Amino acid sequence: MTDRWNRRDVLRTGVAAGLGVGAASRAPAVVTQSPSRPVVVSSGNGLEAAAKAMEIVQGGGDTLDAVIAGVNIVEHDPDDMSVGYGGLPNEDGVVQLDASVMHGPTARAGAVAAIEGVKTPSNVAQLVAYRTDHVLLVGEGANEFARVHGYGGENLLTERSREAWLRWKETHSDRDEWLPPERDGSADMAPIERDYGTINCNVVDVNGDISGVTTTSGLSFKIPGRVGDSPILGAGLYVDNEVGACGSTGRGEANLVECASFLVVELMRGGAHPRDAAIQALERIAGKTTASRLLNSEGRPNFNLRFYCLNKRGDYAGASMYGQIGNGVARFAVNDGGDSRLEDCVALFDAMPA
Ligand code: ASP
């Protein structure tokens, strides 16, 4: 931990929130017993996804098919403006999506980045895993691969996401020729903030088999071609069937440089509980954040990042850089049979300053 903040400032909602790498690596190896019942964890927008994934694994379905069927619900949802259909577009008004999948039992993985015209990039990522000898397809190549498999040609821009993009375009700079309409009062409104948002969903079934998926429209109004952490294995998603799974949401750029989902799984391999592993990864990212444009007045990251993780035993956690942003408490979705529920994330820091 750097001296830019004090260890006392760290919110201790889990056991030994400050576990170091050395401590984790001295801990006993993860016991590879299977959970007594399946467990699904997902980002806060994944209540329905977690329920669907649970239904499928309880019916004996494959773990990867289960989580993909779960996130498909959100990918098709026009009201979730961070994923699939209705996702916020890039700087040019074009929706470009990223997704990755990992199937623990076969160690297969697939991903697509900056793909267009497909509401469910998670399905295309699964096809990359099973119908190619590659792992990651991007841009035009990914579009074409999707097309030959019967995906593509869909308009992902809803009226709501088009309006949001247009308003961003008209208000983010007063040094261009785009002007908001004067009559509806929006000429005076504050510029629309760029936003992150994604769904990650991971499952362990009663056999101890593990899979995960992360799918997103990424950072809103991004530079065309920008790829976040979601389709990058080890960053937005990592699964090891012997250990566990971790996926992320939030500022992808911060996660990409640390490959933090891989880090979390490796810390779990060393015996760390999912919550301690995830807090440790967040500590690492916070400590490496030194650019002043990314720091608030307290010297802490001015962005959020979250991890959703579980191990082979069925222990799980959601972890967030900040426990609260504005009035919003950081929560994640869990299903271990029955209805999905939201649980509070453990957090590295309490509330993000306004
Ligand atoms: N991590 C995603 C990205 O950077 C966005 C998000 O999860 O909010 O593209």
CSV table of N, CA and C and ligand atoms in Angstrom, one decimal, residues 82 98 195-200 214-220 222 226-231 236 248-256 304-306 308, ligand 1:
chain,number,residue,atom,x,y,z
A,82,SER,N,-25.5,-0.6,-21.2
A,82,SER,CA,-24.0,-0.9,-21.1
A,82,SER,C,-23.7,-2.2,-21.8
A,98,ASP,N,-17.7,-5.8,-27.0
A,98,ASP,CA,-16.6,-6.7,-26.6
A,98,ASP,C,-17.2,-7.8,-25.8
A,195,ASP,N,-19.6,6.9,-19.4
A,195,ASP,CA,-19.9,5.9,-18.4
A,195,ASP,C,-19.4,4.6,-18.8
A,196,TYR,N,-19.2,3.7,-17.8
A,196,TYR,CA,-18.8,2.4,-18.0
A,196,TYR,C,-20.0,1.5,-17.6
A,197,GLY,N,-20.0,0.2,-18.0
A,197,GLY,CA,-21.1,-0.7,-17.7
A,197,GLY,C,-20.9,-2.0,-18.5
A,198,THR,N,-21.3,-3.1,-17.9
A,198,THR,CA,-20.9,-4.4,-18.4
A,198,THR,C,-21.7,-5.4,-17.6
A,199,ILE,N,-21.8,-6.7,-18.1
A,199,ILE,CA,-22.2,-7.8,-17.3
A,199,ILE,C,-21.1,-8.8,-17.3
A,200,ASN,N,-20.8,-9.3,-16.1
A,200,ASN,CA,-20.0,-10.5,-15.9
A,200,ASN,C,-20.8,-11.5,-15.2
A,214,THR,N,-18.0,-12.4,-19.9
A,214,THR,CA,-18.1,-11.0,-19.7
A,214,THR,C,-18.5,-10.3,-21.0
A,215,THR,N,-19.5,-9.5,-21.0
A,215,THR,CA,-20.0,-8.9,-22.3
A,215,THR,C,-20.4,-7.4,-22.1
A,216,THR,N,-20.1,-6.6,-23.1
A,216,THR,CA,-20.2,-5.1,-22.8
A,216,THR,C,-20.2,-4.3,-24.1
A,217,SER,N,-20.8,-3.1,-23.9
A,217,SER,CA,-20.6,-2.1,-25.0
A,217,SER,C,-19.4,-1.2,-24.6
A,218,GLY,N,-18.9,-1.4,-23.4
A,218,GLY,CA,-17.6,-0.7,-23.0
A,218,GLY,C,-17.9,0.7,-22.6
A,219,LEU,N,-16.8,1.5,-22.6
A,219,LEU,CA,-16.9,2.9,-22.3
A,219,LEU,C,-17.7,3.6,-23.3
A,220,SER,N,-18.7,4.4,-22.8
A,220,SER,CA,-19.6,5.1,-23.8
A,220,SER,C,-18.8,6.2,-24.5
A,222,LYS,N,-16.6,6.1,-26.7
A,222,LYS,CA,-15.1,5.8,-26.8
A,222,LYS,C,-14.6,6.1,-28.2
A,226,ARG,N,-11.6,1.4,-29.8
A,226,ARG,CA,-11.1,1.2,-28.4
A,226,ARG,C,-11.6,-0.2,-27.9
A,227,VAL,N,-10.7,-1.0,-27.3
A,227,VAL,CA,-11.1,-2.2,-26.7
A,227,VAL,C,-10.8,-2.1,-25.2
A,228,GLY,N,-11.8,-2.5,-24.4
A,228,GLY,CA,-11.6,-2.5,-23.0
A,228,GLY,C,-11.1,-3.8,-22.4
A,229,ASP,N,-11.3,-4.0,-21.2
A,229,ASP,CA,-10.8,-5.3,-20.5
A,229,ASP,C,-11.6,-6.5,-20.8
A,230,SER,N,-12.9,-6.3,-21.1
A,230,SER,CA,-13.9,-7.4,-21.1
A,230,SER,C,-13.5,-8.5,-22.0
A,231,PRO,N,-12.9,-8.3,-23.2
A,231,PRO,CA,-12.6,-9.4,-24.1
A,231,PRO,C,-11.2,-9.9,-23.9
A,236,GLY,N,-10.6,-8.9,-18.1
A,236,GLY,CA,-12.1,-8.9,-17.9
A,236,GLY,C,-12.6,-10.2,-17.4
A,248,SER,N,-14.8,-8.8,-14.3
A,248,SER,CA,-14.7,-7.4,-13.8
A,248,SER,C,-15.7,-6.5,-14.6
A,249,THR,N,-16.0,-5.4,-13.9
A,249,THR,CA,-16.7,-4.3,-14.6
A,249,THR,C,-16.0,-3.0,-14.0
A,250,GLY,N,-16.2,-1.9,-14.8
A,250,GLY,CA,-15.6,-0.7,-14.4
A,250,GLY,C,-14.5,-0.2,-15.4
A,251,ARG,N,-13.6,0.6,-14.9
A,251,ARG,CA,-12.6,1.2,-15.8
A,251,ARG,C,-11.7,0.2,-16.4
A,252,GLY,N,-11.9,-0.3,-17.6
A,252,GLY,CA,-11.1,-1.3,-18.2
A,252,GLY,C,-9.7,-1.0,-18.3
A,253,GLU,N,-9.3,0.2,-18.5
A,253,GLU,CA,-7.9,0.6,-18.7
A,253,GLU,C,-7.1,0.3,-17.5
A,254,ALA,N,-7.7,0.5,-16.3
A,254,ALA,CA,-7.0,0.3,-15.1
A,254,ALA,C,-6.8,-1.2,-14.9
A,255,ASN,N,-7.8,-2.0,-15.3
A,255,ASN,CA,-7.7,-3.5,-15.1
A,255,ASN,C,-6.7,-4.1,-16.2
A,256,LEU,N,-6.7,-3.5,-17.4
A,256,LEU,CA,-5.9,-4.1,-18.4
A,256,LEU,C,-4.4,-4.1,-18.1
A,304,ASN,N,-14.2,3.7,-10.6
A,304,ASN,CA,-14.5,2.5,-9.9
A,304,ASN,C,-14.1,1.3,-10.7
A,305,LEU,N,-14.0,0.2,-10.1
A,305,LEU,CA,-13.6,-1.1,-10.7
A,305,LEU,C,-14.2,-2.1,-9.7
A,306,ARG,N,-14.8,-3.2,-10.3
A,306,ARG,CA,-15.4,-4.2,-9.4
A,306,ARG,C,-14.9,-5.6,-9.9
A,308,TYR,N,-16.0,-9.9,-9.5
A,308,TYR,CA,-17.0,-10.9,-9.1
A,308,TYR,C,-16.3,-12.2,-9.2
B,1,ASP,N1,-14.9,-2.7,-18.2
B,1,ASP,C1,-15.6,-2.2,-19.3
B,1,ASP,C2,-14.7,-1.6,-20.3
B,1,ASP,O1,-13.8,-0.9,-19.8
B,1,ASP,C3,-16.7,-1.3,-19.0
B,1,ASP,C4,-17.4,-1.5,-17.7
B,1,ASP,O2,-17.4,-2.6,-17.2
B,1,ASP,O3,-18.1,-0.6,-17.2
B,1,ASP,O4,-14.9,-1.6,-21.5
